[in-house]
PDB file of C-alpha atoms in Angstrom:
ATOM      1  CA  MET Q  49     -25.257  17.249 -10.124  1.00  0.00           C
ATOM      2  CA  ALA Q  50     -26.361  14.184  -8.173  1.00  0.00           C
ATOM      3  CA  THR Q  51     -29.967  13.773  -9.177  1.00  0.00           C
ATOM      4  CA  LEU Q  52     -29.997  10.228 -10.456  1.00  0.00           C
ATOM      5  CA  THR Q  53     -31.499   7.802  -7.964  1.00  0.00           C
ATOM      6  CA  GLN Q  54     -30.521   4.163  -7.762  1.00  0.00           C
ATOM      7  CA  ASP Q  55     -34.143   3.056  -7.824  1.00  0.00           C
ATOM      8  CA  ALA Q  56     -33.425  -0.566  -8.720  1.00  0.00           C
ATOM      9  CA  PRO Q  57     -31.173  -3.153  -7.086  1.00  0.00           C
ATOM     10  CA  LEU Q  58     -27.765  -3.185  -8.718  1.00  0.00           C
ATOM     11  CA  GLY Q  59     -26.655  -6.624  -7.675  1.00  0.00           C
ATOM     12  CA  ASP Q  60     -27.016  -8.182 -11.136  1.00  0.00           C
ATOM     13  CA  GLU Q  61     -25.318  -7.292 -14.385  1.00  0.00           C
ATOM     14  CA  THR Q  62     -28.566  -6.274 -16.133  1.00  0.00           C
ATOM     15  CA  SER Q  63     -29.383  -3.668 -13.476  1.00  0.00           C
ATOM     16  CA  ALA Q  64     -25.793  -2.434 -13.363  1.00  0.00           C
ATOM     17  CA  SER Q  65     -25.711  -2.138 -17.156  1.00  0.00           C
ATOM     18  CA  HIS Q  66     -28.969  -0.194 -17.128  1.00  0.00           C
ATOM     19  CA  TRP Q  67     -27.540   2.155 -14.493  1.00  0.00           C
ATOM     20  CA  ARG Q  68     -24.388   2.779 -16.574  1.00  0.00           C
ATOM     21  CA  GLN Q  69     -26.556   3.587 -19.587  1.00  0.00           C
ATOM     22  CA  ARG Q  70     -28.582   6.097 -17.557  1.00  0.00           C
ATOM     23  CA  VAL Q  71     -25.433   7.774 -16.252  1.00  0.00           C
ATOM     24  CA  ASP Q  72     -23.911   7.835 -19.750  1.00  0.00           C
ATOM     25  CA  ARG Q  73     -27.025   9.448 -21.254  1.00  0.00           C
ATOM     26  CA  ALA Q  74     -27.359  11.954 -18.442  1.00  0.00           C
ATOM     27  CA  PHE Q  75     -23.787  13.203 -18.622  1.00  0.00           C
ATOM     28  CA  SER Q  76     -23.882  13.221 -22.405  1.00  0.00           C
ATOM     29  CA  ARG Q  77     -26.843  15.602 -22.203  1.00  0.00           C
ATOM     30  CA  ALA Q  78     -24.966  17.724 -19.675  1.00  0.00           C
ATOM     31  CA  ALA Q  79     -21.682  17.838 -21.609  1.00  0.00           C
ATOM     32  CA  PRO Q  80     -22.203  21.042 -23.658  1.00  0.00           C
ATOM     33  CA  ARG Q  81     -22.869  23.204 -20.552  1.00  0.00           C
ATOM     34  CA  TYR Q  82     -20.944  21.259 -17.928  1.00  0.00           C
ATOM     35  CA  ARG Q  83     -17.961  23.587 -17.713  1.00  0.00           C
ATOM     36  CA  GLN Q  84     -20.208  26.650 -17.556  1.00  0.00           C
ATOM     37  CA  LEU Q  85     -22.300  25.321 -14.652  1.00  0.00           C
ATOM     38  CA  ALA Q  86     -19.831  23.160 -12.713  1.00  0.00           C
ATOM     39  CA  ARG Q  87     -18.399  25.844 -10.422  1.00  0.00           C
ATOM     40  CA  ALA Q  88     -18.582  23.601  -7.354  1.00  0.00           C
ATOM     41  CA  GLN Q  89     -17.120  20.596  -9.148  1.00  0.00           C
ATOM     42  CA  LEU Q  90     -14.215  22.583 -10.573  1.00  0.00           C
ATOM     43  CA  ALA Q  91     -13.462  24.117  -7.179  1.00  0.00           C
ATOM     44  CA  MET Q  92     -13.376  20.709  -5.515  1.00  0.00           C
ATOM     45  CA  ALA Q  93     -11.044  19.419  -8.226  1.00  0.00           C
ATOM     46  CA  GLN Q  94      -8.486  22.023  -7.211  1.00  0.00           C
ATOM     47  CA  SER Q  95      -8.444  20.586  -3.689  1.00  0.00           C
ATOM     48  CA  LEU Q  96      -6.828  17.440  -5.117  1.00  0.00           C
ATOM     49  CA  LEU Q  97      -3.680  19.291  -6.077  1.00  0.00           C
ATOM     50  CA  ASP Q  98      -2.224  19.468  -2.569  1.00  0.00           C
ATOM     51  CA  ASP Q  99      -1.984  15.672  -2.452  1.00  0.00           C
ATOM     52  CA  LEU Q 100      -0.240  15.278  -5.811  1.00  0.00           C
ATOM     53  CA  PRO Q 101       3.488  14.774  -6.391  1.00  0.00           C
ATOM     54  CA  PRO Q 102       5.462  18.007  -6.967  1.00  0.00           C
ATOM     55  CA  ARG Q 103       5.237  20.026 -10.152  1.00  0.00           C
ATOM     56  CA  HIS Q 104       7.753  19.432 -12.924  1.00  0.00           C
ATOM     57  CA  ALA Q 105       9.672  22.574 -11.904  1.00  0.00           C
ATOM     58  CA  GLN Q 106      10.221  21.260  -8.384  1.00  0.00           C
ATOM     59  CA  ALA Q 107      12.383  18.584  -6.901  1.00  0.00           C
ATOM     60  CA  ARG Q 108      12.801  14.961  -7.975  1.00  0.00           C
ATOM     61  CA  GLN Q 109      11.552  15.307 -11.558  1.00  0.00           C
ATOM     62  CA  ASN Q 110       7.845  14.554 -11.149  1.00  0.00           C
ATOM     63  CA  THR Q 111       8.269  11.764  -8.639  1.00  0.00           C
ATOM     64  CA  VAL Q 112       5.404   9.931  -6.976  1.00  0.00           C
ATOM     65  CA  ASN Q 113       7.810   9.079  -4.157  1.00  0.00           C
ATOM     66  CA  ASP Q 114      11.526   9.644  -3.615  1.00  0.00           C
ATOM     67  CA  HIS Q 115      12.580   7.286  -6.379  1.00  0.00           C
ATOM     68  CA  GLU Q 116      10.121   6.780  -9.229  1.00  0.00           C
ATOM     69  CA  PRO Q 117       9.163   9.359 -11.878  1.00  0.00           C
ATOM     70  CA  VAL Q 118       5.562  10.057 -12.902  1.00  0.00           C
ATOM     71  CA  GLN Q 119       5.394   8.503 -16.347  1.00  0.00           C
ATOM     72  CA  ASN Q 120       1.746   7.480 -16.681  1.00  0.00           C
ATOM     73  CA  VAL Q 121      -1.221   9.427 -15.277  1.00  0.00           C
ATOM     74  CA  LEU Q 122      -4.910   8.476 -15.384  1.00  0.00           C
ATOM     75  CA  ASP Q 123      -7.773  10.932 -14.854  1.00  0.00           C
ATOM     76  CA  LEU Q 124     -10.645   8.609 -13.983  1.00  0.00           C
ATOM     77  CA  GLY Q 125     -14.027  10.079 -14.931  1.00  0.00           C
ATOM     78  CA  CYS Q 126     -12.386  13.052 -16.614  1.00  0.00           C
ATOM     79  CA  GLY Q 127     -15.570  14.792 -17.809  1.00  0.00           C
ATOM     80  CA  PRO Q 128     -14.709  17.740 -20.087  1.00  0.00           C
ATOM     81  CA  GLY Q 129     -11.012  17.308 -19.311  1.00  0.00           C
ATOM     82  CA  ASP Q 130     -10.028  20.348 -17.228  1.00  0.00           C
ATOM     83  CA  LEU Q 131      -8.155  18.272 -14.656  1.00  0.00           C
ATOM     84  CA  THR Q 132      -6.669  16.088 -17.398  1.00  0.00           C
ATOM     85  CA  TRP Q 133      -5.107  19.093 -19.092  1.00  0.00           C
ATOM     86  CA  GLN Q 134      -3.794  20.309 -15.747  1.00  0.00           C
ATOM     87  CA  MET Q 135      -2.034  16.965 -15.334  1.00  0.00           C
ATOM     88  CA  CYS Q 136      -0.435  17.393 -18.772  1.00  0.00           C
ATOM     89  CA  ASP Q 137       0.869  20.783 -17.725  1.00  0.00           C
ATOM     90  CA  ARG Q 138       2.002  19.593 -14.309  1.00  0.00           C
ATOM     91  CA  TYR Q 139       3.794  16.491 -15.644  1.00  0.00           C
ATOM     92  CA  PRO Q 140       4.864  17.377 -19.202  1.00  0.00           C
ATOM     93  CA  ASN Q 141       6.980  14.235 -19.618  1.00  0.00           C
ATOM     94  CA  ALA Q 142       4.169  11.888 -18.633  1.00  0.00           C
ATOM     95  CA  GLN Q 143       1.587  10.108 -20.750  1.00  0.00           C
ATOM     96  CA  VAL Q 144      -1.797  11.331 -19.475  1.00  0.00           C
ATOM     97  CA  ILE Q 145      -5.032   9.424 -20.089  1.00  0.00           C
ATOM     98  CA  GLY Q 146      -8.455  11.023 -19.706  1.00  0.00           C
ATOM     99  CA  LEU Q 147     -11.070   8.296 -19.214  1.00  0.00           C
ATOM    100  CA  ASP Q 148     -14.836   8.765 -19.128  1.00  0.00           C
ATOM    101  CA  LEU Q 149     -18.002   6.767 -19.716  1.00  0.00           C
ATOM    102  CA  SER Q 150     -19.517   9.521 -21.876  1.00  0.00           C
ATOM    103  CA  LEU Q 151     -18.376  10.040 -25.467  1.00  0.00           C
ATOM    104  CA  ALA Q 152     -19.966  13.501 -25.414  1.00  0.00           C
ATOM    105  CA  MET Q 153     -17.807  14.502 -22.438  1.00  0.00           C
ATOM    106  CA  LEU Q 154     -14.706  13.233 -24.222  1.00  0.00           C
ATOM    107  CA  ALA Q 155     -15.685  15.239 -27.306  1.00  0.00           C
ATOM    108  CA  GLU Q 156     -15.890  18.353 -25.107  1.00  0.00           C
ATOM    109  CA  ALA Q 157     -12.485  17.539 -23.658  1.00  0.00           C
ATOM    110  CA  ARG Q 158     -10.920  17.318 -27.108  1.00  0.00           C
ATOM    111  CA  ARG Q 159     -12.397  20.699 -28.022  1.00  0.00           C
ATOM    112  CA  HIS Q 160     -10.977  22.434 -24.975  1.00  0.00           C
ATOM    113  CA  ALA Q 161      -7.249  21.897 -25.250  1.00  0.00           C
ATOM    114  CA  ALA Q 162      -6.619  24.887 -23.002  1.00  0.00           C
ATOM    115  CA  ARG Q 163      -6.084  25.850 -19.399  1.00  0.00           C
ATOM    116  CA  PRO Q 164      -9.477  26.085 -17.636  1.00  0.00           C
ATOM    117  CA  ASP Q 165      -8.489  29.285 -15.855  1.00  0.00           C
ATOM    118  CA  ASP Q 166      -7.334  31.531 -18.687  1.00  0.00           C
ATOM    119  CA  SER Q 167      -8.094  29.670 -21.956  1.00  0.00           C
ATOM    120  CA  ARG Q 168      -4.442  29.767 -23.006  1.00  0.00           C
ATOM    121  CA  PRO Q 169      -2.832  26.591 -24.409  1.00  0.00           C
ATOM    122  CA  CYS Q 170      -0.934  24.352 -22.040  1.00  0.00           C
ATOM    123  CA  SER Q 171       2.821  24.823 -21.914  1.00  0.00           C
ATOM    124  CA  ALA Q 172       4.583  23.931 -25.152  1.00  0.00           C
ATOM    125  CA  SER Q 173       6.461  21.114 -23.440  1.00  0.00           C
ATOM    126  CA  ALA Q 174       3.280  19.373 -22.295  1.00  0.00           C
ATOM    127  CA  SER Q 175       2.038  16.385 -24.272  1.00  0.00           C
ATOM    128  CA  SER Q 176      -1.601  15.979 -25.288  1.00  0.00           C
ATOM    129  CA  PRO Q 177      -3.751  13.468 -23.430  1.00  0.00           C
ATOM    130  CA  VAL Q 178      -5.048  10.179 -24.746  1.00  0.00           C
ATOM    131  CA  TRP Q 179      -8.863  10.094 -24.472  1.00  0.00           C
ATOM    132  CA  LEU Q 180     -10.488   6.776 -23.634  1.00  0.00           C
ATOM    133  CA  LYS Q 181     -14.161   5.751 -23.282  1.00  0.00           C
ATOM    134  CA  ALA Q 182     -14.423   3.122 -20.567  1.00  0.00           C
ATOM    135  CA  ASP Q 183     -16.151   2.127 -17.345  1.00  0.00           C
ATOM    136  CA  ALA Q 184     -14.360   2.782 -14.039  1.00  0.00           C
ATOM    137  CA  GLN Q 185     -15.509  -0.640 -12.836  1.00  0.00           C
ATOM    138  CA  SER Q 186     -13.703  -2.398 -15.694  1.00  0.00           C
ATOM    139  CA  LEU Q 187     -10.595  -0.442 -16.632  1.00  0.00           C
ATOM    140  CA  PRO Q 188      -9.049  -1.584 -19.952  1.00  0.00           C
ATOM    141  CA  LEU Q 189      -5.536  -0.876 -18.703  1.00  0.00           C
ATOM    142  CA  ALA Q 190      -2.623  -3.179 -17.926  1.00  0.00           C
ATOM    143  CA  THR Q 191      -1.894  -4.199 -14.360  1.00  0.00           C
ATOM    144  CA  ALA Q 192       0.657  -1.946 -12.618  1.00  0.00           C
ATOM    145  CA  SER Q 193       0.717   0.480 -15.577  1.00  0.00           C
ATOM    146  CA  ILE Q 194      -0.232   3.769 -13.847  1.00  0.00           C
ATOM    147  CA  ASP Q 195       1.985   5.889 -11.586  1.00  0.00           C
ATOM    148  CA  LEU Q 196      -0.637   8.451 -10.582  1.00  0.00           C
ATOM    149  CA  LEU Q 197      -4.439   8.246 -10.708  1.00  0.00           C
ATOM    150  CA  VAL Q 198      -6.657  11.272 -10.091  1.00  0.00           C
ATOM    151  CA  SER Q 199     -10.435  11.321  -9.994  1.00  0.00           C
ATOM    152  CA  ASN Q 200     -12.822  14.130  -9.108  1.00  0.00           C
ATOM    153  CA  LEU Q 201     -16.468  13.386  -8.270  1.00  0.00           C
ATOM    154  CA  ALA Q 202     -16.806  10.343 -10.509  1.00  0.00           C
ATOM    155  CA  ILE Q 203     -16.728   7.146  -8.474  1.00  0.00           C
ATOM    156  CA  GLN Q 204     -19.937   8.001  -6.582  1.00  0.00           C
ATOM    157  CA  TRP Q 205     -21.763   7.202  -9.818  1.00  0.00           C
ATOM    158  CA  CYS Q 206     -20.457   3.619  -9.770  1.00  0.00           C
ATOM    159  CA  PRO Q 207     -22.789   1.088  -8.132  1.00  0.00           C
ATOM    160  CA  ASP Q 208     -19.938  -1.208  -6.994  1.00  0.00           C
ATOM    161  CA  LEU Q 209     -17.440   0.883  -5.023  1.00  0.00           C
ATOM    162  CA  ALA Q 210     -15.388  -2.171  -4.044  1.00  0.00           C
ATOM    163  CA  GLN Q 211     -14.931  -3.122  -7.703  1.00  0.00           C
ATOM    164  CA  VAL Q 212     -13.834   0.400  -8.605  1.00  0.00           C
ATOM    165  CA  LEU Q 213     -11.232   0.513  -5.835  1.00  0.00           C
ATOM    166  CA  ALA Q 214     -10.009  -2.971  -6.731  1.00  0.00           C
ATOM    167  CA  ASN Q 215      -9.507  -1.772 -10.316  1.00  0.00           C
ATOM    168  CA  VAL Q 216      -7.668   1.321  -9.080  1.00  0.00           C
ATOM    169  CA  HIS Q 217      -5.383  -0.889  -6.996  1.00  0.00           C
ATOM    170  CA  ARG Q 218      -4.766  -3.226  -9.924  1.00  0.00           C
ATOM    171  CA  VAL Q 219      -3.732  -0.576 -12.459  1.00  0.00           C
ATOM    172  CA  LEU Q 220      -1.447   1.325 -10.057  1.00  0.00           C
ATOM    173  CA  ARG Q 221       2.150   0.223  -9.966  1.00  0.00           C
ATOM    174  CA  PRO Q 222       3.665  -0.635  -6.563  1.00  0.00           C
ATOM    175  CA  GLY Q 223       4.291   2.709  -4.862  1.00  0.00           C
ATOM    176  CA  GLY Q 224       1.817   4.462  -7.178  1.00  0.00           C
ATOM    177  CA  ARG Q 225      -0.704   6.909  -5.781  1.00  0.00           C
ATOM    178  CA  ALA Q 226      -4.429   7.509  -6.245  1.00  0.00           C
ATOM    179  CA  VAL Q 227      -5.995  10.828  -5.205  1.00  0.00           C
ATOM    180  CA  ILE Q 228      -9.777  10.676  -5.428  1.00  0.00           C
ATOM    181  CA  ASN Q 229     -12.630  13.015  -4.534  1.00  0.00           C
ATOM    182  CA  THR Q 230     -16.052  11.523  -3.945  1.00  0.00           C
ATOM    183  CA  LEU Q 231     -19.154  12.386  -1.923  1.00  0.00           C
ATOM    184  CA  LEU Q 232     -20.662  11.347   1.395  1.00  0.00           C
ATOM    185  CA  PRO Q 233     -24.209  11.348   2.810  1.00  0.00           C
ATOM    186  CA  GLY Q 234     -25.448  14.845   3.602  1.00  0.00           C
ATOM    187  CA  THR Q 235     -24.444  16.149   0.184  1.00  0.00           C
ATOM    188  CA  LEU Q 236     -27.179  18.407  -1.235  1.00  0.00           C
ATOM    189  CA  HIS Q 237     -29.141  18.106   1.991  1.00  0.00           C
ATOM    190  CA  GLU Q 238     -30.709  21.531   1.370  1.00  0.00           C
ATOM    191  CA  VAL Q 239     -32.051  20.310  -1.977  1.00  0.00           C
ATOM    192  CA  ALA Q 240     -33.322  17.067  -0.463  1.00  0.00           C
ATOM    193  CA  SER Q 241     -35.030  18.942   2.351  1.00  0.00           C
ATOM    194  CA  ALA Q 242     -36.668  21.514   0.096  1.00  0.00           C
ATOM    195  CA  TRP Q 243     -38.067  18.972  -2.363  1.00  0.00           C
ATOM    196  CA  GLN Q 244     -39.077  16.280   0.099  1.00  0.00           C
ATOM    197  CA  ARG Q 245     -42.606  14.874  -0.163  1.00  0.00           C
ATOM    198  CA  PRO Q 246     -44.134  12.042   1.865  1.00  0.00           C
ATOM    199  CA  GLY Q 247     -43.798   8.798  -0.028  1.00  0.00           C
ATOM    200  CA  HIS Q 248     -41.515  10.254  -2.710  1.00  0.00           C
ATOM    201  CA  SER Q 249     -37.777  10.246  -3.260  1.00  0.00           C
ATOM    202  CA  SER Q 250     -36.019  13.595  -2.982  1.00  0.00           C
ATOM    203  CA  GLY Q 251     -34.186  12.736  -6.216  1.00  0.00           C
ATOM    204  CA  VAL Q 252     -30.760  12.973  -4.553  1.00  0.00           C
ATOM    205  CA  LEU Q 253     -28.381  10.051  -4.953  1.00  0.00           C
ATOM    206  CA  VAL Q 254     -27.749   8.043  -1.779  1.00  0.00           C
ATOM    207  CA  PHE Q 255     -23.987   8.049  -1.190  1.00  0.00           C
ATOM    208  CA  PRO Q 256     -21.979   5.404   0.733  1.00  0.00           C
ATOM    209  CA  SER Q 257     -21.012   6.432   4.268  1.00  0.00           C
ATOM    210  CA  LEU Q 258     -17.490   7.125   5.485  1.00  0.00           C
ATOM    211  CA  ALA Q 259     -17.511   3.724   7.230  1.00  0.00           C
ATOM    212  CA  GLN Q 260     -18.553   2.017   3.992  1.00  0.00           C
ATOM    213  CA  HIS Q 261     -15.744   3.721   2.111  1.00  0.00           C
ATOM    214  CA  GLN Q 262     -13.285   2.590   4.780  1.00  0.00           C
ATOM    215  CA  GLN Q 263     -14.558  -0.994   4.500  1.00  0.00           C
ATOM    216  CA  ARG Q 264     -14.152  -0.963   0.707  1.00  0.00           C
ATOM    217  CA  VAL Q 265     -10.661   0.536   0.933  1.00  0.00           C
ATOM    218  CA  ASP Q 266      -9.670  -2.149   3.438  1.00  0.00           C
ATOM    219  CA  GLN Q 267     -10.524  -4.857   0.922  1.00  0.00           C
ATOM    220  CA  SER Q 268      -7.364  -4.061  -1.060  1.00  0.00           C
ATOM    221  CA  PRO Q 269      -3.828  -4.255   0.386  1.00  0.00           C
ATOM    222  CA  TRP Q 270      -2.876  -0.576   0.250  1.00  0.00           C
ATOM    223  CA  GLN Q 271       0.549   0.434   1.537  1.00  0.00           C
ATOM    224  CA  ASP Q 272      -1.060   3.585   2.917  1.00  0.00           C
ATOM    225  CA  ALA Q 273      -4.624   4.913   2.893  1.00  0.00           C
ATOM    226  CA  VAL Q 274      -5.888   8.298   4.085  1.00  0.00           C
ATOM    227  CA  LEU Q 275      -9.599   9.167   4.082  1.00  0.00           C
ATOM    228  CA  ARG Q 276     -10.207  12.872   4.662  1.00  0.00           C
ATOM    229  CA  PRO Q 277     -13.793  14.203   4.855  1.00  0.00           C
ATOM    230  CA  ARG Q 278     -14.716  17.865   4.674  1.00  0.00           C
ATOM    231  CA  GLU Q 279     -17.821  19.952   4.177  1.00  0.00           C
ATOM    232  CA  VAL Q 280     -17.898  22.679   1.552  1.00  0.00           C
ATOM    233  CA  THR Q 281     -20.802  25.024   0.805  1.00  0.00           C
ATOM    234  CA  PHE Q 282     -21.446  27.098  -2.296  1.00  0.00           C
ATOM    235  CA  HIS Q 283     -24.022  29.856  -2.608  1.00  0.00           C
ATOM    236  CA  TYR Q 284     -26.346  30.863  -5.441  1.00  0.00           C
ATOM    237  CA  PRO Q 285     -28.573  33.927  -5.935  1.00  0.00           C
ATOM    238  CA  ASP Q 286     -31.870  32.080  -6.363  1.00  0.00           C
ATOM    239  CA  ILE Q 287     -33.418  28.643  -6.626  1.00  0.00           C
ATOM    240  CA  HIS Q 288     -33.196  28.682 -10.418  1.00  0.00           C
ATOM    241  CA  ALA Q 289     -29.418  29.039 -10.177  1.00  0.00           C
ATOM    242  CA  VAL Q 290     -29.313  26.260  -7.576  1.00  0.00           C
ATOM    243  CA  MET Q 291     -31.208  23.853  -9.792  1.00  0.00           C
ATOM    244  CA  ALA Q 292     -29.235  24.842 -12.892  1.00  0.00           C
ATOM    245  CA  SER Q 293     -25.994  24.077 -11.040  1.00  0.00           C
ATOM    246  CA  ILE Q 294     -27.279  20.608 -10.203  1.00  0.00           C
ATOM    247  CA  LYS Q 295     -29.230  19.604 -13.307  1.00  0.00           C
ATOM    248  CA  GLY Q 296     -26.789  21.205 -15.712  1.00  0.00           C
ATOM    249  CA  VAL Q 297     -23.812  19.085 -14.690  1.00  0.00           C
ATOM    250  CA  GLY Q 298     -25.285  15.627 -14.269  1.00  0.00           C
ATOM    251  CA  ALA Q 299     -28.222  13.324 -14.369  1.00  0.00           C
ATOM    252  CA  GLN Q 300     -31.736  14.645 -14.668  1.00  0.00           C
ATOM    253  CA  VAL Q 301     -33.600  11.393 -14.176  1.00  0.00           C
ATOM    254  CA  ALA Q 302     -35.817  11.540 -11.059  1.00  0.00           C
ATOM    255  CA  ARG Q 303     -34.942  15.210 -10.793  1.00  0.00           C
ATOM    256  CA  PRO Q 304     -36.006  17.200  -7.727  1.00  0.00           C
ATOM    257  CA  GLY Q 305     -39.356  18.823  -8.360  1.00  0.00           C
ATOM    258  CA  ALA Q 306     -40.518  16.352 -11.003  1.00  0.00           C
ATOM    259  CA  GLY Q 307     -44.270  15.786 -10.763  1.00  0.00           C
ATOM    260  CA  LEU Q 308     -44.910  18.532  -8.203  1.00  0.00           C
ATOM    261  CA  THR Q 309     -48.107  20.511  -8.377  1.00  0.00           C
ATOM    262  CA  ARG Q 310     -47.838  24.284  -8.633  1.00  0.00           C
ATOM    263  CA  ARG Q 311     -48.665  24.569  -4.942  1.00  0.00           C
ATOM    264  CA  GLU Q 312     -46.058  21.954  -3.941  1.00  0.00           C
ATOM    265  CA  LEU Q 313     -43.465  23.703  -6.063  1.00  0.00           C
ATOM    266  CA  ALA Q 314     -44.178  27.021  -4.344  1.00  0.00           C
ATOM    267  CA  GLN Q 315     -43.885  25.318  -0.956  1.00  0.00           C
ATOM    268  CA  ALA Q 316     -40.545  23.786  -1.926  1.00  0.00           C
ATOM    269  CA  LYS Q 317     -39.230  27.188  -2.952  1.00  0.00           C
ATOM    270  CA  GLN Q 318     -40.408  28.665   0.357  1.00  0.00           C
ATOM    271  CA  ARG Q 319     -38.627  25.931   2.311  1.00  0.00           C
ATOM    272  CA  TYR Q 320     -35.404  26.639   0.429  1.00  0.00           C
ATOM    273  CA  GLU Q 321     -35.740  30.394   0.913  1.00  0.00           C
ATOM    274  CA  ARG Q 322     -35.782  29.853   4.679  1.00  0.00           C
ATOM    275  CA  LEU Q 323     -32.220  28.573   4.338  1.00  0.00           C
ATOM    276  CA  ARG Q 324     -30.982  31.763   2.648  1.00  0.00           C
ATOM    277  CA  THR Q 325     -27.874  33.405   4.114  1.00  0.00           C
ATOM    278  CA  PRO Q 326     -26.316  36.791   3.296  1.00  0.00           C
ATOM    279  CA  GLN Q 327     -24.195  34.948   0.701  1.00  0.00           C
ATOM    280  CA  GLY Q 328     -27.232  33.432  -1.014  1.00  0.00           C
ATOM    281  CA  LEU Q 329     -28.960  30.045  -1.114  1.00  0.00           C
ATOM    282  CA  PRO Q 330     -26.602  27.328   0.179  1.00  0.00           C
ATOM    283  CA  VAL Q 331     -25.721  24.064  -1.553  1.00  0.00           C
ATOM    284  CA  THR Q 332     -23.551  21.817   0.611  1.00  0.00           C
ATOM    285  CA  TYR Q 333     -21.298  18.988  -0.485  1.00  0.00           C
ATOM    286  CA  HIS Q 334     -19.828  16.470   1.954  1.00  0.00           C
ATOM    287  CA  GLN Q 335     -16.591  15.756   0.147  1.00  0.00           C
ATOM    288  CA  LEU Q 336     -14.341  12.765   0.836  1.00  0.00           C
ATOM    289  CA  THR Q 337     -10.756  12.732  -0.407  1.00  0.00           C
ATOM    290  CA  LEU Q 338      -9.034   9.350  -0.661  1.00  0.00           C
ATOM    291  CA  VAL Q 339      -5.232   9.305  -0.861  1.00  0.00           C
ATOM    292  CA  LEU Q 340      -4.213   5.717  -1.558  1.00  0.00           C
ATOM    293  CA  THR Q 341      -0.700   4.357  -2.054  1.00  0.00           C
ATOM    294  CA  ARG Q 342      -0.274   0.900  -3.471  1.00  0.00           C
TER     295      ARG Q 342
END
């Protein structure tokens, strides 16, 4: 899924705008098949749930903390909306917003008003989300308007991590919580290794380090901040399935394997095959979960 490369400096608005356009186009192309191919992404989304406030059926009526109810929820970078709909079901009295840069992803989200696990409608008491096209670096939301913000594998696509986290801090109310999954260096290292060529990019996005994330988090006055890294590996039957899982759910600009000769392509496949385990060909993600309380 992470095959866009930041091949130009992003320090000026023109470059940043060009990058957003590339990401928008790439995910718009991926939208129709995203849910079908995003097994890893959907699995990592479920890991966010342990850090969320209790379900509506449990104590304290959907509270973020011991006192305040969950009234407004934002799914930042919602994609086709699976996590957004889960938030509607989990907090049926809350207003839930699904926000994404891609109109095509939002169109998919509107078409799938169902639980991702069994295709049944959400509980009758749950409200429908509001869908919003916007950039995570410039959220069109009022200050201190959100009780709970969730985001799964979206902010790594933003060139200015500090600006994203500053926006998250701004829109959360005091005591509000953000639970965010992003990625660290080492993600897709098998892909990068297999497709490496002297003098060429592997096509894998370069992610900020754990230390860089900590520095960006420290730039905002969080009441509490937990950064929790973990490594998770998924397995696929062959290299075609590996590449489909990556290209089918994200950007395909500077894709691994682009421009390879037939011989180089065969060599890349051989390098990947040497990594095969009894479970299949591995694809590893270095996941970072941020739990931030304003």
